[in-house]
Amino acid sequence: MDIGTIELSVEALIGSLLALSILFAFCRSLLSEDFVSTFKTRHSWKSIKVLEQACFCNVCEILLTPSAGLFCDCCGLCTHATPPCQRRADREYRCKDKWLRNESSVRHLWVHGNLPMGVHCADCNEEVDHHVSTDPGLYGWRCAWCQRCYHNDCYTRADSMEACDLGEFKDMIFPPYSFVAARTRDSMRLHLASITPPDIENWEPLIVIANTKSGSSTGANVLSLLRGYLHPLQVMELGSRGPQDALQWAAKASPRPCRILVAGGDGTIGWVLNTIYTLNIKPQPSVAIMPLGTGNDLSRVLGWGAEPPSVLDPVKILRSIRRARSVNLDRFDLQIEKLHYRLPIQRHPTKTIHVYNYFSVGVDAYITYNFHKTRESRFYLLSSRIFNKLLYFTFGTQQVMQPGCEHIEEKLTLYLDNKPVQLPELQALVFLNIDSWGAGCNVCELSNANGEVRIVNSISDGMMEVFGIVSSFHIAQLQCNISKPVRIGQAKQIRLQVKETVPMQADGEPWMQSPADIRLSSRSQARVLKLAAT
């Protein structure tokens, strides 16, 4: 190789290194503080129909129509859905910082106008929104973090640039400076590396998990409204992977305890409680409920109601969670060992299902099984509580006319605390941990009306109450409080031998069970939030 060729090779190498250095500098600039800050503060636009109030565009200050208006569910900024206003809003107006590096506080983020109804000025304590009738358009100021509101004149006297203390719900909020993000996937999701508890008294942050497939659009509305009052990233939709991503926040916040609001039905709540148990999160988070399912039995027992409120008020929701007390809820292990009754008898590995509410065998499980098959069908297009209840009524009526679980006692052998139990003629056996079954039927309370030994139901005594159901018509009578269940007994250790295939359900999740040896006992407890009546 001659000298000229060597010089050309050196020049090519230098040129390559120079190109790489330029590329490196460009990539570094993309990751600069300005770019990351812009990336972290992107708006999250939703329809203003969620707000159920008149709103004005923050860009052009014109009244928004419900069909043409958007609001950022993180900071509350409003805009037209048309490109001129929306693009300008994205370009000129900041949203909440999703995370802050090398900071120990967060500054107020002031948004002009569109204040919630009935708020009072933090300076003069007079109601703010009464001025809107005399001065239409954007009026007043609100901090997107602490929710403090001011009249226009009062705002000019306030120290709007001071550090924000996060307001009334600061003990529920993950401040954007309290965690380290290892990797950013998109504007509403972070891969957490660690969480440093902030210096906030009684800090017990709230994680919100909503199943948007439950309760029509209510789950999505819960997410949108609570993002504005909390850190947007601590309010999450339940995805196909389950609640693992959301519960990483609780795991990383250890040793500080967390609270969790689950917006969904009994199945969603059980999924979250099971995941907490699987991840072995310590201390255990306490779970509150926003009932969005069809039955909502656990929600009824814990005081959260049978259905979501007609008007979703985020302030009332958060205050209710704060005043609720944490209690234990028994977690029963349902261990199923399949059997083949031929010589020699073949046994299969044991399957374990966690039960929190109830477990049943027979006609009620069969009705639930038919309902779930219909819901999983591609022809199932309507998702509403009323339509779901209509389906339950249809399948229940079918079981009255064409019973499919007669003489189920002949297919079962029951042992309570190792003692065999002679079963009467039944169509279902129900094992209760809580006194709410079949969408609000208080079976223990109805049984106490018999004048027999009174049953005091507890969700944390490790005991199951056992009742019998004689028909699907009997179920309807119980739900109307005009009949009584067949009392079988109560026990801490339950064994059920299944001789033929029968329908079963655990916390509303049904299946067809082939011959098996089933054992049911409480081995651990979950933590839930119980709301006392006001």
Coordinates of C-alpha atoms in Angstrom, one line a residue:
M1 CA 0.0 0.0 0.0
D2 CA 1.5 3.3 -1.1
I3 CA 1.6 6.5 1.0
G4 CA -1.2 8.2 -1.1
T5 CA -3.6 5.3 -0.3
I6 CA -2.7 5.5 3.4
E7 CA -3.4 9.2 3.4
L8 CA -6.8 8.6 1.7
S9 CA -7.7 6.0 4.3
V10 CA -6.7 8.3 7.2
E11 CA -8.9 11.1 5.7
A12 CA -11.8 8.6 5.3
L13 CA -11.4 7.5 8.9
I14 CA -11.2 11.1 10.1
G15 CA -14.3 12.0 8.1
S16 CA -16.2 9.0 9.6
L17 CA -15.2 10.0 13.1
L18 CA -16.3 13.6 12.4
A19 CA -19.7 12.3 11.1
L20 CA -20.1 10.1 14.1
S21 CA -19.3 13.1 16.4
I22 CA -21.9 15.2 14.7
L23 CA -24.4 12.4 14.9
F24 CA -23.6 12.0 18.6
A25 CA -24.0 15.8 19.2
F26 CA -27.3 15.7 17.4
C27 CA -28.6 12.8 19.5
R28 CA -27.4 14.5 22.7
S29 CA -29.2 17.6 21.7
L30 CA -32.4 15.6 21.3
L31 CA -31.9 14.4 24.8
S32 CA -31.2 17.9 26.1
E33 CA -33.2 19.4 28.9
D34 CA -35.3 21.5 26.5
F35 CA -36.3 18.6 24.3
V36 CA -37.0 16.3 27.3
S37 CA -39.0 19.1 29.0
T38 CA -41.1 19.5 25.9
F39 CA -41.5 15.8 25.5
K40 CA -42.5 15.4 29.2
T41 CA -45.1 18.2 29.1
R42 CA -47.1 17.2 26.0
H43 CA -50.9 17.7 26.4
S44 CA -53.4 14.9 26.6
W45 CA -56.5 16.0 24.7
K46 CA -60.0 14.7 25.5
S47 CA -63.5 15.8 24.6
I48 CA -64.9 18.6 26.9
K49 CA -68.1 16.5 27.2
V50 CA -66.4 14.9 30.2
L51 CA -66.5 18.2 32.1
E52 CA -70.2 18.8 31.7
Q53 CA -69.8 22.6 31.9
A54 CA -69.4 25.5 29.5
C55 CA -65.8 26.1 28.4
F56 CA -63.9 28.7 26.5
C57 CA -60.9 28.2 24.2
N58 CA -57.7 29.3 25.9
V59 CA -56.2 30.3 22.6
C60 CA -59.0 32.3 20.9
E61 CA -61.2 32.8 24.0
I62 CA -64.4 31.7 22.0
L63 CA -67.0 29.6 23.7
L64 CA -66.5 25.9 22.8
T65 CA -69.3 23.6 21.6
P66 CA -69.3 20.1 23.1
S67 CA -68.6 18.5 19.7
A68 CA -65.8 20.8 18.8
G69 CA -64.0 21.3 22.1
L70 CA -61.0 19.6 23.7
F71 CA -59.5 19.8 27.1
C72 CA -56.2 18.5 28.4
D73 CA -57.1 16.0 31.1
C74 CA -53.7 16.7 32.8
C75 CA -53.7 20.5 33.2
G76 CA -57.2 21.5 32.2
L77 CA -56.3 23.7 29.2
C78 CA -59.1 24.0 26.6
T79 CA -59.0 24.5 22.9
H80 CA -60.9 24.0 19.7
A81 CA -60.3 20.7 18.0
T82 CA -59.4 22.5 14.7
P83 CA -55.6 22.7 13.9
P84 CA -55.0 26.4 14.3
C85 CA -56.0 26.5 18.0
Q86 CA -54.9 23.0 18.9
R87 CA -51.4 23.4 17.3
R88 CA -50.9 26.8 19.0
A89 CA -52.0 25.3 22.3
D90 CA -49.5 22.5 22.0
R91 CA -46.8 24.9 21.0
E92 CA -47.3 27.8 23.4
Y93 CA -48.9 26.4 26.6
R94 CA -47.1 24.1 29.0
C95 CA -48.7 21.1 30.6
K96 CA -47.8 19.5 33.9
D97 CA -44.2 18.3 34.1
K98 CA -44.3 14.5 34.1
W99 CA -40.9 14.3 35.9
L100 CA -38.2 16.8 37.0
R101 CA -34.6 15.9 37.3
N102 CA -32.4 17.5 40.0
E103 CA -35.3 19.4 41.5
S104 CA -36.8 19.3 45.0
S105 CA -40.0 21.2 44.3
V106 CA -42.5 22.0 41.6
R107 CA -43.7 25.4 40.6
H108 CA -47.4 26.5 40.2
L109 CA -48.8 25.8 36.7
W110 CA -51.4 28.5 36.2
V111 CA -54.3 28.0 33.7
H112 CA -56.5 30.9 32.7
G113 CA -60.3 30.4 33.0
N114 CA -62.7 27.4 32.9
L115 CA -62.7 27.0 36.6
P116 CA -64.8 24.2 38.2
M117 CA -68.2 25.3 39.4
G118 CA -68.5 26.6 43.0
V119 CA -64.8 27.2 43.7
H120 CA -63.7 29.9 46.1
C121 CA -60.8 32.3 45.7
A122 CA -57.7 31.4 47.7
D123 CA -57.1 35.1 48.5
C124 CA -60.5 36.6 49.3
N125 CA -62.4 33.4 49.9
E126 CA -65.3 34.6 47.7
E127 CA -66.9 32.4 45.1
V128 CA -65.1 32.8 41.8
D129 CA -67.5 31.5 39.2
H130 CA -70.3 34.1 40.0
H131 CA -68.4 36.6 37.9
V132 CA -68.8 34.6 34.7
S133 CA -72.3 35.8 34.1
T134 CA -71.2 39.4 34.1
D135 CA -67.8 38.9 32.5
P136 CA -68.2 36.0 30.0
G137 CA -65.0 34.4 28.6
L138 CA -61.9 33.4 30.3
Y139 CA -62.0 34.5 33.9
G140 CA -60.0 33.5 37.0
W141 CA -56.9 31.5 37.4
R142 CA -56.3 27.9 38.7
C143 CA -53.1 26.0 39.5
A144 CA -53.1 22.6 37.8
W145 CA -51.2 21.1 40.7
C146 CA -52.6 22.5 43.9
Q147 CA -56.1 23.5 42.4
R148 CA -56.0 26.9 44.1
C149 CA -58.2 29.4 42.3
Y150 CA -58.1 33.2 42.1
H151 CA -60.1 36.1 40.7
N152 CA -58.2 38.0 38.1
D153 CA -57.5 40.9 40.5
C154 CA -56.6 38.6 43.4
Y155 CA -54.2 36.7 41.1
T156 CA -52.2 39.8 40.4
R157 CA -51.6 40.2 44.2
A158 CA -50.7 36.5 44.7
D159 CA -47.1 35.2 44.5
S160 CA -47.8 33.1 41.4
M161 CA -44.1 32.1 40.9
E162 CA -43.5 30.5 44.3
A163 CA -43.1 26.8 44.7
C164 CA -46.3 24.8 44.8
D165 CA -47.2 22.7 47.9
L166 CA -49.5 20.5 45.8
G167 CA -52.6 21.6 47.7
E168 CA -55.3 19.7 49.6
F169 CA -54.4 16.3 48.1
K170 CA -50.6 16.5 48.4
D171 CA -50.4 13.4 50.5
M172 CA -51.9 11.5 47.6
I173 CA -49.7 12.8 44.8
F174 CA -46.4 11.6 43.4
P175 CA -44.5 14.9 42.9
P176 CA -42.7 14.9 39.5
Y177 CA -39.4 15.3 41.3
S178 CA -39.9 12.2 43.5
F179 CA -38.9 9.5 41.0
V180 CA -36.2 8.6 38.6
A181 CA -37.3 7.5 35.1
A182 CA -35.0 5.0 33.5
R183 CA -36.6 5.1 30.1
T184 CA -39.4 7.0 28.4
R185 CA -41.8 5.2 26.2
D186 CA -44.4 7.9 25.6
S187 CA -45.7 11.0 27.2
M188 CA -48.1 9.2 29.6
R189 CA -45.9 6.3 30.6
L190 CA -42.5 6.0 32.4
H191 CA -40.3 3.0 33.2
L192 CA -39.6 3.7 36.9
A193 CA -36.1 3.2 38.2
S194 CA -36.8 4.4 41.8
I195 CA -39.0 6.6 43.9
T196 CA -37.7 8.9 46.6
P197 CA -40.5 9.6 49.1
P198 CA -41.0 13.4 49.3
D199 CA -41.0 15.4 52.5
I200 CA -44.8 15.5 52.8
E201 CA -46.5 14.7 56.1
N202 CA -48.5 11.4 56.1
W203 CA -47.6 10.8 52.5
E204 CA -49.6 7.8 51.2
P205 CA -49.9 8.2 47.5
L206 CA -52.9 7.1 45.5
I207 CA -52.6 4.9 42.4
V208 CA -55.7 4.8 40.1
I209 CA -56.4 1.8 37.9
A210 CA -59.5 1.9 35.7
N211 CA -61.0 -0.8 33.5
T212 CA -62.3 1.2 30.6
K213 CA -64.3 -1.8 29.4
S214 CA -66.5 -1.8 32.4
G215 CA -69.4 0.6 32.9
S216 CA -69.7 2.0 29.4
S217 CA -67.5 5.2 29.3
T218 CA -67.4 5.7 33.1
G219 CA -63.9 4.2 33.5
A220 CA -62.4 6.5 30.9
N221 CA -64.1 9.5 32.5
V222 CA -62.7 8.6 35.9
L223 CA -59.2 8.5 34.4
S224 CA -59.6 11.9 32.7
L225 CA -61.0 13.7 35.8
L226 CA -58.5 12.3 38.3
R227 CA -55.5 13.0 36.1
G228 CA -56.2 16.7 36.6
Y229 CA -56.0 16.4 40.4
L230 CA -53.1 14.0 40.7
H231 CA -49.9 13.3 38.8
P232 CA -51.1 12.1 35.4
L233 CA -48.8 9.1 35.4
Q234 CA -50.2 7.7 38.6
V235 CA -53.7 7.4 36.9
M236 CA -53.6 4.4 34.6
E237 CA -55.8 2.3 32.3
L238 CA -55.9 -1.4 32.9
G239 CA -54.3 -2.9 29.8
S240 CA -54.1 -6.4 28.4
R241 CA -51.0 -7.1 30.5
G242 CA -53.0 -6.5 33.7
P243 CA -52.2 -4.1 36.6
Q244 CA -48.5 -5.1 36.9
D245 CA -47.2 -1.8 35.4
A246 CA -49.4 0.3 37.7
L247 CA -48.4 -1.7 40.8
Q248 CA -44.7 -1.1 40.1
W249 CA -45.4 2.4 41.5
A250 CA -46.5 0.8 44.8
A251 CA -43.6 -1.5 44.9
K252 CA -41.1 1.3 44.2
A253 CA -42.6 3.5 46.9
S254 CA -41.8 0.9 49.6
P255 CA -41.4 1.2 52.6
R256 CA -44.1 3.9 52.3
P257 CA -47.6 2.5 52.0
C258 CA -49.8 3.3 49.0
R259 CA -53.6 3.5 48.4
I260 CA -55.1 2.1 45.2
L261 CA -58.4 3.1 43.6
V262 CA -59.7 0.4 41.3
A263 CA -62.5 1.5 38.9
G264 CA -64.1 -1.7 37.7
G265 CA -66.2 -4.7 38.6
D266 CA -65.5 -7.6 41.0
G267 CA -63.3 -9.4 38.4
T268 CA -61.1 -6.3 38.0
I269 CA -60.7 -5.9 41.8
G270 CA -59.8 -9.6 42.2
W271 CA -57.2 -9.2 39.4
V272 CA -55.6 -6.3 41.2
L273 CA -55.6 -8.0 44.6
N274 CA -54.1 -11.2 43.1
T275 CA -51.4 -9.2 41.4
I276 CA -50.5 -7.4 44.7
Y277 CA -50.2 -10.9 46.3
T278 CA -48.1 -12.3 43.4
L279 CA -45.7 -9.3 43.4
N280 CA -45.5 -9.6 47.2
I281 CA -45.7 -5.8 47.7
K282 CA -44.8 -4.7 51.2
P283 CA -46.4 -3.0 52.9
Q284 CA -49.7 -4.1 51.3
P285 CA -51.5 -1.3 49.5
S286 CA -55.1 -0.6 50.6
V287 CA -57.6 -0.9 47.8
A288 CA -60.6 1.4 47.4
I289 CA -63.4 0.8 44.8
M290 CA -65.2 2.7 42.1
P291 CA -68.0 0.2 41.2
L292 CA -68.3 -0.2 37.4
G293 CA -69.4 -3.8 37.1
T294 CA -72.7 -5.5 37.1
G295 CA -72.8 -7.1 40.5
N296 CA -70.3 -5.0 42.5
D297 CA -70.8 -7.2 45.6
L298 CA -67.5 -6.3 47.4
S299 CA -68.1 -2.6 46.7
R300 CA -71.5 -2.8 48.4
V301 CA -70.0 -4.5 51.5
L302 CA -67.2 -2.0 51.9
G303 CA -69.5 1.0 51.6
W304 CA -68.5 2.2 48.1
G305 CA -72.0 1.6 46.7
A306 CA -73.7 -0.6 44.1
E307 CA -72.9 1.7 41.1
P308 CA -70.8 4.8 40.3
P309 CA -72.2 8.3 41.3
S310 CA -74.4 9.9 38.6
V311 CA -72.0 12.9 38.6
L312 CA -68.3 12.2 38.9
D313 CA -66.8 14.7 41.3
P314 CA -63.0 14.2 41.7
V315 CA -62.9 16.2 44.9
K316 CA -65.6 14.1 46.5
I317 CA -63.9 10.9 45.3
L318 CA -60.5 11.8 46.8
R319 CA -62.0 13.0 50.1
S320 CA -63.9 9.7 50.4
I321 CA -60.7 7.7 49.9
R322 CA -59.0 9.8 52.5
R323 CA -61.6 9.3 55.2
A324 CA -61.9 5.5 54.5
R325 CA -60.2 3.1 57.0
S326 CA -58.0 0.2 56.0
V327 CA -59.3 -3.3 57.0
N328 CA -58.3 -6.9 56.3
L329 CA -60.2 -9.0 53.8
D330 CA -59.7 -12.8 53.9
R331 CA -58.1 -14.3 50.8
F332 CA -59.3 -17.9 50.4
D333 CA -57.3 -20.4 48.4
L334 CA -59.5 -22.6 46.2
Q335 CA -57.4 -25.6 45.4
I336 CA -58.7 -27.9 42.6
E337 CA -57.2 -31.3 42.0
K338 CA -58.8 -33.0 39.0
L339 CA -59.7 -36.7 39.3
H340 CA -60.5 -39.5 36.8
Y341 CA -62.7 -42.0 38.5
R342 CA -61.4 -45.1 37.0
L343 CA -59.0 -47.7 38.5
P344 CA -56.5 -46.7 39.4
I345 CA -57.7 -43.2 40.2
Q346 CA -55.6 -40.6 38.4
R347 CA -54.7 -37.3 40.1
H348 CA -53.5 -34.2 38.4
P349 CA -51.5 -31.2 39.5
T350 CA -53.4 -28.8 41.8
K351 CA -54.7 -25.5 40.5
T352 CA -55.2 -22.6 43.0
I353 CA -57.7 -19.8 42.6
H354 CA -57.9 -16.9 45.1
V355 CA -61.4 -16.1 46.3
Y356 CA -62.4 -12.9 48.1
N357 CA -66.2 -12.7 47.8
Y358 CA -67.8 -16.1 47.2
F359 CA -67.6 -19.4 45.5
S360 CA -70.6 -21.3 44.3
V361 CA -71.6 -24.6 42.5
G362 CA -74.8 -25.0 40.5
V363 CA -77.5 -23.0 38.9
D364 CA -76.2 -19.5 39.7
A365 CA -72.8 -20.4 38.3
Y366 CA -74.5 -21.8 35.2
I367 CA -76.4 -18.5 34.6
T368 CA -73.2 -16.6 35.0
Y369 CA -71.4 -19.1 32.6
N370 CA -74.0 -18.5 29.9
F371 CA -73.8 -14.8 30.4
H372 CA -70.0 -14.8 30.0
K373 CA -70.2 -16.9 26.9
T374 CA -72.6 -14.4 25.4
R375 CA -70.4 -11.4 26.4
E376 CA -67.3 -13.0 24.8
S377 CA -69.3 -13.5 21.5
R378 CA -68.5 -11.3 18.5
F379 CA -72.2 -10.4 18.4
Y380 CA -72.0 -8.8 21.8
L381 CA -72.0 -5.1 21.0
L382 CA -73.7 -3.4 23.9
S383 CA -71.7 -2.8 27.1
S384 CA -73.9 -1.4 29.9
R385 CA -75.0 -2.4 33.3
I386 CA -78.7 -2.4 32.3
F387 CA -78.1 -4.6 29.3
N388 CA -76.0 -7.0 31.3
K389 CA -78.7 -7.3 34.0
L390 CA -81.2 -8.0 31.2
L391 CA -79.0 -10.9 30.0
Y392 CA -78.8 -12.3 33.5
F393 CA -82.6 -12.1 33.8
T394 CA -83.0 -13.9 30.5
F395 CA -80.7 -16.8 31.5
G396 CA -82.3 -17.0 34.9
T397 CA -85.7 -17.3 33.4
Q398 CA -84.5 -20.0 31.1
Q399 CA -83.3 -22.0 34.1
V400 CA -86.8 -21.7 35.6
M401 CA -88.4 -23.2 32.5
Q402 CA -85.6 -25.6 31.6
P403 CA -83.6 -26.4 34.8
G404 CA -80.1 -27.7 34.2
C405 CA -78.8 -28.2 37.7
E406 CA -81.4 -30.4 39.4
H407 CA -80.3 -32.8 42.1
I408 CA -76.8 -31.3 42.2
E409 CA -76.4 -32.7 45.7
E410 CA -76.0 -36.1 44.2
K411 CA -72.9 -35.0 42.3
L412 CA -71.2 -33.5 45.4
T413 CA -69.8 -34.7 48.7
L414 CA -69.3 -31.9 51.2
Y415 CA -67.0 -31.8 54.3
L416 CA -67.1 -28.8 56.7
D417 CA -64.1 -28.8 59.1
N418 CA -63.5 -32.5 58.2
K419 CA -67.1 -33.5 59.1
P420 CA -69.3 -34.9 56.3
V421 CA -72.5 -33.0 55.6
Q422 CA -75.7 -34.6 54.4
L423 CA -77.1 -32.2 51.7
P424 CA -80.8 -31.7 51.0
E425 CA -82.2 -31.5 47.5
L426 CA -80.6 -28.4 45.9
Q427 CA -79.7 -26.7 42.7
A428 CA -76.7 -24.7 44.1
L429 CA -74.3 -24.5 46.9
V430 CA -73.0 -21.0 47.9
F431 CA -69.8 -20.4 50.0
L432 CA -69.7 -16.7 51.3
N433 CA -66.9 -14.7 52.6
I434 CA -68.9 -11.4 52.4
D435 CA -72.6 -10.9 52.9
S436 CA -73.4 -9.8 49.4
W437 CA -74.0 -12.3 46.6
G438 CA -75.8 -12.2 43.2
A439 CA -75.7 -8.4 42.9
G440 CA -76.6 -7.3 46.4
C441 CA -78.4 -10.2 48.0
N442 CA -77.6 -10.2 51.7
V443 CA -77.9 -14.0 52.3
C444 CA -76.7 -14.0 55.9
E445 CA -79.1 -11.2 56.9
L446 CA -82.0 -13.1 55.2
S447 CA -81.0 -16.3 57.0
N448 CA -81.0 -14.5 60.4
A449 CA -84.7 -13.8 59.9
N450 CA -85.4 -17.5 60.5
G451 CA -85.1 -17.1 64.3
E452 CA -82.2 -19.6 64.3
V453 CA -78.7 -19.0 65.8
R454 CA -77.8 -15.6 64.4
I455 CA -74.9 -15.4 61.9
V456 CA -72.5 -12.5 62.3
N457 CA -70.7 -12.3 59.0
S458 CA -67.1 -11.0 59.1
I459 CA -64.8 -10.5 56.1
S460 CA -61.7 -11.2 58.2
D461 CA -62.4 -14.2 60.5
G462 CA -61.2 -16.9 58.1
M463 CA -64.7 -18.4 58.1
M464 CA -67.0 -19.3 55.1
E465 CA -70.8 -19.3 55.5
V466 CA -72.4 -22.1 53.5
F467 CA -75.9 -21.9 52.0
G468 CA -78.1 -23.9 49.6
I469 CA -80.3 -22.6 46.8
V470 CA -83.2 -24.8 45.6
S471 CA -83.8 -23.2 42.1
S472 CA -83.2 -20.2 40.0
F473 CA -86.7 -19.0 41.0
H474 CA -85.4 -19.2 44.6
I475 CA -82.6 -16.8 43.6
A476 CA -85.1 -14.3 42.3
Q477 CA -87.1 -14.6 45.6
L478 CA -83.9 -14.0 47.6
Q479 CA -83.1 -10.9 45.6
C480 CA -86.6 -9.6 46.3
N481 CA -86.2 -10.4 50.0
I482 CA -89.3 -12.6 50.1
S483 CA -87.6 -15.9 50.8
K484 CA -84.8 -17.4 52.9
P485 CA -81.7 -19.5 51.9
V486 CA -81.1 -23.0 53.1
R487 CA -78.5 -22.8 55.9
I488 CA -75.9 -25.5 55.6
G489 CA -73.2 -24.4 58.1
Q490 CA -70.0 -22.5 58.4
A491 CA -66.4 -23.7 58.5
K492 CA -62.7 -22.7 58.1
Q493 CA -61.7 -25.8 56.3
I494 CA -64.0 -26.9 53.4
R495 CA -63.6 -30.0 51.2
L496 CA -65.9 -30.6 48.2
Q497 CA -65.7 -33.8 46.1
V498 CA -67.1 -33.4 42.6
K499 CA -68.3 -36.6 41.0
E500 CA -69.6 -35.2 37.7
T501 CA -69.1 -32.1 35.6
V502 CA -70.8 -29.1 37.2
P503 CA -70.8 -25.3 36.7
M504 CA -68.8 -23.3 39.2
Q505 CA -67.9 -19.6 39.7
A506 CA -65.5 -17.7 42.0
D507 CA -66.1 -14.0 42.4
G508 CA -68.2 -13.9 39.3
E509 CA -65.7 -15.8 37.0
P510 CA -67.4 -19.0 35.8
W511 CA -66.2 -22.4 34.4
M512 CA -67.4 -26.0 33.9
Q513 CA -65.6 -28.2 36.4
S514 CA -65.0 -31.9 35.7
P515 CA -64.6 -34.4 38.6
A516 CA -62.2 -33.0 41.2
D517 CA -61.2 -32.9 44.8
I518 CA -61.6 -29.2 45.9
R519 CA -60.4 -27.7 49.1
L520 CA -61.1 -24.1 50.3
S521 CA -59.4 -22.4 53.2
S522 CA -58.1 -18.9 54.2
R523 CA -54.3 -18.6 54.3
S524 CA -53.7 -14.9 53.9
Q525 CA -55.4 -11.5 53.8
A526 CA -55.6 -8.5 51.6
R527 CA -56.0 -4.9 52.6
V528 CA -59.0 -2.9 51.5
L529 CA -60.5 0.5 52.3
K530 CA -63.9 0.6 54.0
L531 CA -66.0 3.7 53.7
A532 CA -68.2 4.4 56.7
A533 CA -71.6 5.9 56.0
T534 CA -71.9 9.7 56.4

